[in-house]
CSV table of C-alpha atoms in Angstrom, one decimal:
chain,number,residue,atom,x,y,z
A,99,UNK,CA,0.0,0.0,0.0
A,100,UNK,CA,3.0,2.5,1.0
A,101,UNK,CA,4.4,1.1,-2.2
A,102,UNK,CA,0.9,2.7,-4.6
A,103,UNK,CA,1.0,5.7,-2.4
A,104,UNK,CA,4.4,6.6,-3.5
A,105,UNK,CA,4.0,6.4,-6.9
A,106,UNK,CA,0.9,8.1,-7.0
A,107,UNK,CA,2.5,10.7,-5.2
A,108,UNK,CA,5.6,10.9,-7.7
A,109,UNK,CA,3.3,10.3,-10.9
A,110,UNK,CA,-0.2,11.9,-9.6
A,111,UNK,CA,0.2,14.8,-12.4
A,112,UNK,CA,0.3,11.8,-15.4
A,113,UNK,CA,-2.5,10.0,-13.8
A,114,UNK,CA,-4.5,13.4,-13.4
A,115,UNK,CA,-3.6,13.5,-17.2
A,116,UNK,CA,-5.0,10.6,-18.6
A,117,UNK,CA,-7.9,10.9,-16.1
A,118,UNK,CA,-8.6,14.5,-17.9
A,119,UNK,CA,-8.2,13.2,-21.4
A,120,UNK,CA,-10.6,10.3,-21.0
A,121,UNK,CA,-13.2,12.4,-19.5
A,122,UNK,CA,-12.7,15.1,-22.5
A,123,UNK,CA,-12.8,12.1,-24.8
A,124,UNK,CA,-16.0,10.6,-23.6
A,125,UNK,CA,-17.4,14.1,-23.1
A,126,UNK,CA,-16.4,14.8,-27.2
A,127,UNK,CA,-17.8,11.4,-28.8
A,128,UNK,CA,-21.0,12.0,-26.3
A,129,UNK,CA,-22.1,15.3,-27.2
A,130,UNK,CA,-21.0,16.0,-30.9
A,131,UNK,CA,-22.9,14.0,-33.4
A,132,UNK,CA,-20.2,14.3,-36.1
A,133,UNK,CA,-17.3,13.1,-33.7
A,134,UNK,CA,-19.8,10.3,-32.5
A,135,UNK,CA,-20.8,9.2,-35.8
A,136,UNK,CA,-17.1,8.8,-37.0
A,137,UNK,CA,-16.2,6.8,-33.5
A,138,UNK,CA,-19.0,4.4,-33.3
A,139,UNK,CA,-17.8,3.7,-37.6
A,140,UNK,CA,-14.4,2.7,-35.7
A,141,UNK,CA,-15.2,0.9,-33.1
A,142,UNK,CA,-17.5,-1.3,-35.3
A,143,UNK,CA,-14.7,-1.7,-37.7
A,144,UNK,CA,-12.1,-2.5,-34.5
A,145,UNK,CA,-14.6,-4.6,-33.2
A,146,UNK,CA,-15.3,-6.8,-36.2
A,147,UNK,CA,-11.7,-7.4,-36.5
A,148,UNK,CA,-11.7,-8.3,-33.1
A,149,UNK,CA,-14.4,-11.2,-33.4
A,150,UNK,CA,-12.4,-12.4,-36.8
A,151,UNK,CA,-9.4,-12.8,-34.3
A,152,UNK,CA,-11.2,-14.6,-31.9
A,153,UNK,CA,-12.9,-17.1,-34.6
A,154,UNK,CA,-10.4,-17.5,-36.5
A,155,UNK,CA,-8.5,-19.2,-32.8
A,156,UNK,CA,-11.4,-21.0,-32.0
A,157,UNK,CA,-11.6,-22.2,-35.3
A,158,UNK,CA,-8.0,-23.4,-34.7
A,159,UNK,CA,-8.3,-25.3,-31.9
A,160,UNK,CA,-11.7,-27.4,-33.4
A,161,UNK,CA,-10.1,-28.5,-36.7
A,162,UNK,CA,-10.6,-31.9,-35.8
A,163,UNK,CA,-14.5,-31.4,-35.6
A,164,UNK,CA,-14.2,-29.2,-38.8
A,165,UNK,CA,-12.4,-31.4,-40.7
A,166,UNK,CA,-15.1,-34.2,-39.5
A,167,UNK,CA,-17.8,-31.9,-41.1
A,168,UNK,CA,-16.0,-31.3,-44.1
A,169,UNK,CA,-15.9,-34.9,-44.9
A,170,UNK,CA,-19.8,-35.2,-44.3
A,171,UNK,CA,-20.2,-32.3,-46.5
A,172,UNK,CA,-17.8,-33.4,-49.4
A,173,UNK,CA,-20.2,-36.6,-49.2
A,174,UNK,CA,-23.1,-34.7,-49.5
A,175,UNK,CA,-21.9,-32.4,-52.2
A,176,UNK,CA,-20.9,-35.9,-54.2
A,177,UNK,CA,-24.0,-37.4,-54.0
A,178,UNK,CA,-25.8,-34.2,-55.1
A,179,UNK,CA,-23.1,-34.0,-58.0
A,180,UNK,CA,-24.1,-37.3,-59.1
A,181,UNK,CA,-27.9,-36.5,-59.1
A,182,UNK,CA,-27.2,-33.9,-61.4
A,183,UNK,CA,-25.4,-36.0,-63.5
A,184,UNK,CA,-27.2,-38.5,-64.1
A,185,UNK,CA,-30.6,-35.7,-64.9
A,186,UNK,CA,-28.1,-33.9,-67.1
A,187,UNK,CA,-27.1,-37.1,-69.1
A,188,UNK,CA,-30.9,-38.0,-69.2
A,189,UNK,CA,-32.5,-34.1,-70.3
A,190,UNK,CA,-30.0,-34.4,-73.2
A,191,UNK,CA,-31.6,-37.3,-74.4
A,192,UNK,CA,-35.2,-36.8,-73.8
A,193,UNK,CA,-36.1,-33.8,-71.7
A,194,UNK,CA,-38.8,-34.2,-68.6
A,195,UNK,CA,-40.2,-31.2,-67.5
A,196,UNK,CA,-39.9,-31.6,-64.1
A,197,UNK,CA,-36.4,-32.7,-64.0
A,198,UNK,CA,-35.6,-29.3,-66.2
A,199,UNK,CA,-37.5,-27.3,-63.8
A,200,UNK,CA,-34.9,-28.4,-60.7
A,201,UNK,CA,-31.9,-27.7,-63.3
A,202,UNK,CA,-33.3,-24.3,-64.0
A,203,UNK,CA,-34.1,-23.3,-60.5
A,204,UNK,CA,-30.6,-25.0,-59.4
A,205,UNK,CA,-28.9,-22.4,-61.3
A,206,UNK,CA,-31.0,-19.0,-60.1
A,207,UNK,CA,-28.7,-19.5,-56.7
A,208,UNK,CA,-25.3,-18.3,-56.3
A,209,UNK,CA,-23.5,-19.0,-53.0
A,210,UNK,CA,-21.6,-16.9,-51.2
A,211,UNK,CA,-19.1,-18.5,-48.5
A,212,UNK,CA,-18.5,-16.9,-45.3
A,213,UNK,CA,-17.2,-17.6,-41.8
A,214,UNK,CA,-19.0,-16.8,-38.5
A,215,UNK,CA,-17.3,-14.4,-37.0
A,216,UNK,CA,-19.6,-13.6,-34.0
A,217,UNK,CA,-22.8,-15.3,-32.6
A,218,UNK,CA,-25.4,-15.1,-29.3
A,219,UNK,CA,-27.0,-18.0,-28.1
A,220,UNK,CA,-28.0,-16.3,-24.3
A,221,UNK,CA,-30.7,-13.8,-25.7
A,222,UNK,CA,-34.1,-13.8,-27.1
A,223,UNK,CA,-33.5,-11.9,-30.0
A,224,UNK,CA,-30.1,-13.3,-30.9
A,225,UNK,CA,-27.9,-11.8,-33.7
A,226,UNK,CA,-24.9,-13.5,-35.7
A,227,UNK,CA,-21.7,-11.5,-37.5
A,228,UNK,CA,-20.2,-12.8,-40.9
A,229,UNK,CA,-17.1,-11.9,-42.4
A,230,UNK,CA,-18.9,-10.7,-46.0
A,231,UNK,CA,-20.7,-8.0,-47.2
A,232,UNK,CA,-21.7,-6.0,-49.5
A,233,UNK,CA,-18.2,-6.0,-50.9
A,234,UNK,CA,-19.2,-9.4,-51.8
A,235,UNK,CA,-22.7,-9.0,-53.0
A,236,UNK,CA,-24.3,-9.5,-50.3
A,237,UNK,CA,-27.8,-7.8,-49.7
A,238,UNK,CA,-30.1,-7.3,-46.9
A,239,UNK,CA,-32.8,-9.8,-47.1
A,240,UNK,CA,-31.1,-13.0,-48.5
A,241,UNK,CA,-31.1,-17.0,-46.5
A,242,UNK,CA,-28.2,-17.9,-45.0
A,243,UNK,CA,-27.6,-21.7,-44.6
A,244,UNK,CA,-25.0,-24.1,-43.4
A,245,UNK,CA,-24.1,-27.6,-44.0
A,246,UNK,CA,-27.1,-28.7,-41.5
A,247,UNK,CA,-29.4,-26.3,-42.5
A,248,UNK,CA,-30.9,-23.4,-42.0
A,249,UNK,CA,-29.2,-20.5,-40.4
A,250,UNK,CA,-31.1,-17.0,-40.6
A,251,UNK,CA,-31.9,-14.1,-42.6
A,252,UNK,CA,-29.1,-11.0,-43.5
A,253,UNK,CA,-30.2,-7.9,-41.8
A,254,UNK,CA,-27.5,-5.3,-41.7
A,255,UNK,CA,-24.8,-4.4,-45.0
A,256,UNK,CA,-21.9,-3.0,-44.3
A,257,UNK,CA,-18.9,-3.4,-46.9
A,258,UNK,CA,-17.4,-6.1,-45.1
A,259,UNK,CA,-19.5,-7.5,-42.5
A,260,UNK,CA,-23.2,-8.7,-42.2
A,261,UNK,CA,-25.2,-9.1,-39.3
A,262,UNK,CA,-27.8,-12.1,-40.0
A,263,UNK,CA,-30.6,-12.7,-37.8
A,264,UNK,CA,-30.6,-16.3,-37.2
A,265,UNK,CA,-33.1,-18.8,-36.3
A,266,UNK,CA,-33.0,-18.3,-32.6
A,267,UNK,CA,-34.6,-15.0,-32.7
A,268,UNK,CA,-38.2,-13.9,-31.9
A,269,UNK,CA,-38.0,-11.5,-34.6
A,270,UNK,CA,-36.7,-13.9,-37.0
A,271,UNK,CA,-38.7,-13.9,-40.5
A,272,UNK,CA,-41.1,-16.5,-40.5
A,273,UNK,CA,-39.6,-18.8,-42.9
A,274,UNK,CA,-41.6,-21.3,-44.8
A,275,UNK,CA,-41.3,-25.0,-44.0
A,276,UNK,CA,-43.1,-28.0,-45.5
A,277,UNK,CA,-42.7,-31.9,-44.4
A,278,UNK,CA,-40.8,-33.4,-46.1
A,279,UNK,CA,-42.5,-36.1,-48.7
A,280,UNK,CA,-45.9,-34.3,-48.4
A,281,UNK,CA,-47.1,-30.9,-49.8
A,282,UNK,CA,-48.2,-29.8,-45.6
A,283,UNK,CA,-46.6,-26.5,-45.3
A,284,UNK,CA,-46.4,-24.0,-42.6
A,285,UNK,CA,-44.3,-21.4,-40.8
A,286,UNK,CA,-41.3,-21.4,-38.8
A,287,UNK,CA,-41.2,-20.0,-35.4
A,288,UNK,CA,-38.7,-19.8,-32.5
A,289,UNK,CA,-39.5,-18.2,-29.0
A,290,UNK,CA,-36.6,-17.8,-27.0
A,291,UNK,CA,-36.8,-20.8,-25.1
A,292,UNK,CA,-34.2,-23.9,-25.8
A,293,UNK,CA,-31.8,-23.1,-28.6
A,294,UNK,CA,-31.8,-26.4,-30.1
A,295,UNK,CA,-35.8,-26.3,-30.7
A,296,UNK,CA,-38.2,-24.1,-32.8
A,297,UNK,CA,-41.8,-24.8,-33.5
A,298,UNK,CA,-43.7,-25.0,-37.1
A,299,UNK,CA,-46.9,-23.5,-37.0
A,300,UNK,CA,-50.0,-23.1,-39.3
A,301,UNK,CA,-50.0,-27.2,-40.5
A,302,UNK,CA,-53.5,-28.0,-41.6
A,303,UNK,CA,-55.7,-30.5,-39.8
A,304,UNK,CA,-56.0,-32.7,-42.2
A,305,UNK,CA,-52.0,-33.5,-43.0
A,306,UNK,CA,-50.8,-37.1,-42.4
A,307,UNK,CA,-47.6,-37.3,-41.1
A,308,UNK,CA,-45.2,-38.7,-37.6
A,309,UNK,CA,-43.3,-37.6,-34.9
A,310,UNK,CA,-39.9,-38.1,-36.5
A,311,UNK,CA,-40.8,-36.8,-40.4
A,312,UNK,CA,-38.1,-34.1,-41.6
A,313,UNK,CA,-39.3,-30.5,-42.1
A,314,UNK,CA,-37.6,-28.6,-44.8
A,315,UNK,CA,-37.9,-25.4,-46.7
A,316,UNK,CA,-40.2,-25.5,-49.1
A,317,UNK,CA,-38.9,-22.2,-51.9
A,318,UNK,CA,-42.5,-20.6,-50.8
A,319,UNK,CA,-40.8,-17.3,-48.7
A,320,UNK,CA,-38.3,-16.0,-52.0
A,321,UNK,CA,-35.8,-16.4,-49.7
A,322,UNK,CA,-34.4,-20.2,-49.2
A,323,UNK,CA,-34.3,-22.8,-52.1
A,324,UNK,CA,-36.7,-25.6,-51.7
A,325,UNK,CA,-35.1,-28.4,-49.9
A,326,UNK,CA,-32.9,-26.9,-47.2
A,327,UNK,CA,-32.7,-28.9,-43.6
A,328,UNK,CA,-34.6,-27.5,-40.8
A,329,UNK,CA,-35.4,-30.5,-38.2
A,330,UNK,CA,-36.8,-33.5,-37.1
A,331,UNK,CA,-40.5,-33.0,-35.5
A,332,UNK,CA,-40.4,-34.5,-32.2
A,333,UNK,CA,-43.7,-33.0,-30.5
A,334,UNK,CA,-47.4,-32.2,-31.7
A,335,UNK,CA,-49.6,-30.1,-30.7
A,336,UNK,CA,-53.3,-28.2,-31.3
A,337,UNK,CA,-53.1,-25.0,-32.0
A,338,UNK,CA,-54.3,-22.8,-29.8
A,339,UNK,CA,-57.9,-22.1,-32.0
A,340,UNK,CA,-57.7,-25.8,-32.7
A,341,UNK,CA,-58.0,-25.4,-36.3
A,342,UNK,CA,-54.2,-26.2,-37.1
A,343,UNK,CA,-51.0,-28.0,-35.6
A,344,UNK,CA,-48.2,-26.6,-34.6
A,345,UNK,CA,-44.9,-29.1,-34.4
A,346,UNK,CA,-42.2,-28.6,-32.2
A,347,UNK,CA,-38.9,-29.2,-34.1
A,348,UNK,CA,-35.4,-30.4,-33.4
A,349,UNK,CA,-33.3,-28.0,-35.4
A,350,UNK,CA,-30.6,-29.4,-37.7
A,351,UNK,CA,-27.9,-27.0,-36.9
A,352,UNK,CA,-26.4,-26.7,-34.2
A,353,UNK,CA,-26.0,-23.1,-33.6
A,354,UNK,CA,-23.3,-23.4,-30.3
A,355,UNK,CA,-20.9,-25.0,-33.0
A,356,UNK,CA,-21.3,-22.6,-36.5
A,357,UNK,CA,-18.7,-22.0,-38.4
A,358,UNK,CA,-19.1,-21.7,-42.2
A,359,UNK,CA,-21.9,-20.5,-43.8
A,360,UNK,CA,-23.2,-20.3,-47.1
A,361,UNK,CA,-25.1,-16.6,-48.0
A,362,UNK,CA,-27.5,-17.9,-50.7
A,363,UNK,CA,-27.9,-15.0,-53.4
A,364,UNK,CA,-30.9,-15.8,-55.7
A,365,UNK,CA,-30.7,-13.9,-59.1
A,366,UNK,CA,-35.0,-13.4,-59.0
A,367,UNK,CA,-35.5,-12.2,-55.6
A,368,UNK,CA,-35.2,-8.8,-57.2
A,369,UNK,CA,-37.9,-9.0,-60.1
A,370,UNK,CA,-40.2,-11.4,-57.4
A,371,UNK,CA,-40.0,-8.9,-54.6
A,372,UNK,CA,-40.9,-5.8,-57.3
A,373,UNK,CA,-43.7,-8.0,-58.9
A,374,UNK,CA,-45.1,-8.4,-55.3
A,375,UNK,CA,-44.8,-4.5,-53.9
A,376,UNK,CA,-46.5,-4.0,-57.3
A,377,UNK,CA,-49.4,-6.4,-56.6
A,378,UNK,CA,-50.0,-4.5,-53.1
A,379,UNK,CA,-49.5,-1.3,-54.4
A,380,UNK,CA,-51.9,-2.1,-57.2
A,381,UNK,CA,-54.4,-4.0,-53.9
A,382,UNK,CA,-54.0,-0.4,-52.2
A,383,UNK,CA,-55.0,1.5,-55.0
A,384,UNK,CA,-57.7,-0.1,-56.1
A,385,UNK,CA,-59.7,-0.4,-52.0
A,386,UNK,CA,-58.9,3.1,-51.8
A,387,UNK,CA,-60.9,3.6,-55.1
């Protein structure tokens, strides 16, 4: 104690110094919006960078699990590859419509790659960083997805970085979901409760399906492609008006544990999301006539 006494005795002007400048500091980025705007630009900047450092260590010391999912993907990827082979080699003979259809709509996605560079599991509305943006053609509104499945929605553009709303938010967009092997579609919802569980809601009363069945997105919400992972349905329940089910669903990914993501840019969300403010627009118009 006689030790901190005597240097603050011998140093108090520098500490009264720094004490000064912080409190200017604060008192500058507080009260001037131009000086604010310009420090919050920073620290966002500093701060991504910061959550790139961190991932990429973490990444580092879980190679063995990623190199585990790599190999399940690569399988994956194969066995896709060979599906499309084999409707390539048979539409150059004799074309069927519906196998030209999936070709067609195969090619309307791009996928951009991307690593997780932040992510909150401990709130109800969650939010997740990724290291791409705009730079990269990434826009607000397009699916992001992983090897397991679905991850969330992009929110916020910045040149470099994205903030997605995932799943595991309350405010997530209600993506559509369909059971798998049956034309039963309804919406996905998550409530802040358990992150490894979401519920599907708005399933008609007279669908036939099990506890067990795989839910999947169905291409119905412009966002996700038809046939993306969500979960397994493990629970069933009434709705709450009776006159539909709701299905509570073990989610695919597991969101403690992502890594790599895929941003899914789909060349006619543009000309679908104009043809649909068009149609309201057009709705609005015509009631107020």
């Amino acid at each position: 104690m006689k030790n901190l006494l005597e240097f603050l005795g011998k140093y108090y002007h520098w500490v009264l110094f720094v004490v000064l400048e912080v409190i200017s500091l604060v008192m500058l980025f507080q009260f001037n919006s131009y000086q604010g705007s310009v420090w919050f630009s920073s620290a966002n900047s500093v701060v991504g960078c910061f959550y790139e450092w961190t991932s990429s260590v973490e990444s580092f010391f879980s190679l063995t699990k990623v190199n585990k999912d790599l190999a399940l993907r690569n399988f994956y990827l194969e066995r896709q590859v060979t599906q499309l082979r084999r409707l390539y080699g048979e539409a150059t003979e004799k074309v069927d419509p519906k196998e030209q259809q999936g070709l067609d709509f195969l090619s309307q996605y791009k996928l951009i790659p991307a690593k997780v560079v932040s992510n909150e599991l401990n709130r109800v509305n969650n939010l997740m960083t990724i290291n791409k943006g705009s730079a990269d053609s990434v826009k607000v509104g397009m699916g992001v997805a992983c090897g397991q499945g679905v991850v969330g929605v992009t929110y916020l553009v910045a040149p470099h970085y994205t903030v997605v709303i995932p799943v595991l938010n309350r405010n997530s967009s209600r993506i559509s979901c369909a059971i798998r092997g049956h034309n039963y579609f309804g919406v996905l919802r998550w409530y802040g409760e358990d992150a490894g569980y979401a519920y599907v809601e708005d399933i008609p009363r007279h669908a036939r399906f099990k506890r067990g069945d795989w839910v999947e997105t169905n291409g119905y919400s412009s966002i996700f492609p038809p046939g993306i992972l969500v979960g397994q349905i493990v629970e069933v329940y009434n709705s709450r008006d009776g006159l539909s089910y709701k299905l509570k669903v073990r989610l695919s990914t597991d969101f403690g544990n992502v890594r790599d993501v895929m941003v899914i840019n789909d060349s006619s969300i543009g000309e679908r999301l104009k043809l649909i403010q068009s149609a309201r627009d057009s709705l609005k118009l015509n009631v107020s006539q």
